[in-house]
Amino acid sequence: MLTGESRSEAPIPVSLFRKEALAARRDAWLGRPQLLQPISVQTATGLAVVAVVLIGSVLILGEYTRRVRVSGTVAPSAGVTRVFAPQAGRIVQSAVSEGVAVRRGDSLYTIGLDSVTDLGETEAIVESQLRTQRAELQEEISRRAELDRIDKKGLYEQERILKREIERIDTQIADTADYLAVLKESADKYKQLVNRRITIQREFEFRQQSYMQTRQELQGLKRQRVQLDGRLEEVHSKLDGFDANAAIVIGELRQRAAAMDQQLAQGAARRAINVTAPRDGTITAILGKSGQMIAPGAPLLSILPTEGQMEIHLMAQSRAIGFVREGTHVLLRYAAFPYQKFGQYPGIVKRISRAPLRPSDLDGISDMGGQSNPVAPLYQITVQPQVQDVVAYGKAEPLRAGMEVEAELLLDTRPLYQWILEPLYSLRGGVASQSTSTWQ
């Protein structure tokens, strides 16, 4: 057993490393020491001045443009004409195709309106009967005109005969009057001879009887002349009123024919109507197809004008319209051509509506101009794009009516420091207005 002295005399273990080496390794994780020298005051001041100058230059020389984003559509400057069905019916004939040019008055559609009964198409039957009556009436008019021509010719022939008869009677009257004068002279001579007892009474009576007979013949000829004058006057009267009377009769017949034509036209209108082009242009957006049943007011197609260029119709709420002016620059983004690939296109504000439009007035404007509140009144801004096409994959694609457009209106360009100090300007303006109201 070991005592306390033996334990105290036990050997002490000896380390392989010196105490200084162990102490140095204990602080190795802190890294190697480096000597730091503070920046001089002159250098710090110079850097600060440079920074202040740069920041001041940016604030003074730098500019920022306030932008307002609105939406709209592409539309022709002359407007798009939409054609609607005037009445309900069935399209029996279509003369349209996409991209075809038409002129004003060209036929586009024929819409059938006829109803069908047990006897067939009602209007078709009525039209057939009316056409038959119309043909018979036309024949009657022709016959009447021919009869009038014959009657008038007969009156002229009677006039010619009567004039010749009057000429003959006048000749007879003249000859008889001359002969009567001779007979009277002879009778007077024989009367003197009888009074002188140179001749016998019977000779005088014979001459007197001849004179009396001739005088009666002359009176008869004169009566015939008067009768012929009366007949000739009657013929003249008939000729004078012949054309008027014939015109009255023919006019009545033609009035009946016109009434039938009107009934035929009304029947044709009830049976079918013809839809014509209201203007020159190009057919597009065809909705009406042959054989299709349509309701009144249903859209059939649209007509793009041949003249003019495309323009942009933007819709903006009142809070975005304050600083918009004619000539304001616009950046246009076409939905059909994403601006991330095909870029933005410049435009210029051409005109601004002076009064707001109601939502009910915005028929044809997709998504109400992209406004979040479709109930609020909107102002229409017309923009003239600087180019009429979009370059896509090296090919110029023309703008088409109805394309959706997102636009940024470049409203107010000011230095940066003015934008930073704008709250102070607003505050000063408010204080000034309050002071003015107080003094008043």
PDB file of C-alpha atoms in Angstrom, residues 41 47 49 92 124-125 150 167 177-178 180 214 219 224 274 279 295 300 340 358 360 372 390 394 405 419:
ATOM      1  CA  VAL A  41     -10.355  62.885 -44.513  1.00  0.00           C
ATOM      2  CA  LEU A  47     -15.871  60.714 -52.654  1.00  0.00           C
ATOM      3  CA  VAL A  49     -18.655  65.387 -53.226  1.00  0.00           C
ATOM      4  CA  VAL A  92     -82.470  32.111 -99.787  1.00  0.00           C
ATOM      5  CA  ALA A 124     -96.530  32.872-104.573  1.00  0.00           C
ATOM      6  CA  ILE A 125    -100.162  31.939-105.321  1.00  0.00           C
ATOM      7  CA  ILE A 150    -109.424  52.633-135.760  1.00  0.00           C
ATOM      8  CA  GLU A 167    -117.823  70.718-152.043  1.00  0.00           C
ATOM      9  CA  ALA A 177    -128.436  79.509-158.517  1.00  0.00           C
ATOM     10  CA  ASP A 178    -127.080  80.560-161.910  1.00  0.00           C
ATOM     11  CA  LEU A 180    -132.395  79.913-161.461  1.00  0.00           C
ATOM     12  CA  THR A 214    -135.459  75.018-159.812  1.00  0.00           C
ATOM     13  CA  GLN A 219    -133.531  75.304-151.380  1.00  0.00           C
ATOM     14  CA  GLN A 224    -128.454  69.416-147.530  1.00  0.00           C
ATOM     15  CA  ASN A 274     -83.113  42.244-101.159  1.00  0.00           C
ATOM     16  CA  ARG A 279     -71.381  51.797 -99.498  1.00  0.00           C
ATOM     17  CA  ALA A 295     -83.900  37.241 -86.578  1.00  0.00           C
ATOM     18  CA  LEU A 300     -75.002  39.651 -91.524  1.00  0.00           C
ATOM     19  CA  GLN A 340     -42.148  41.196 -76.009  1.00  0.00           C
ATOM     20  CA  ARG A 358     -72.119  56.065 -72.124  1.00  0.00           C
ATOM     21  CA  SER A 360     -74.507  51.694 -74.065  1.00  0.00           C
ATOM     22  CA  SER A 372     -62.241  48.031 -64.647  1.00  0.00           C
ATOM     23  CA  VAL A 390     -46.444  45.324 -87.913  1.00  0.00           C
ATOM     24  CA  GLY A 394     -39.417  39.846 -91.362  1.00  0.00           C
ATOM     25  CA  VAL A 405     -54.685  47.395 -78.682  1.00  0.00           C
ATOM     26  CA  TRP A 419     -41.370  64.589 -59.261  1.00  0.00           C
TER      27      TRP A 419
END
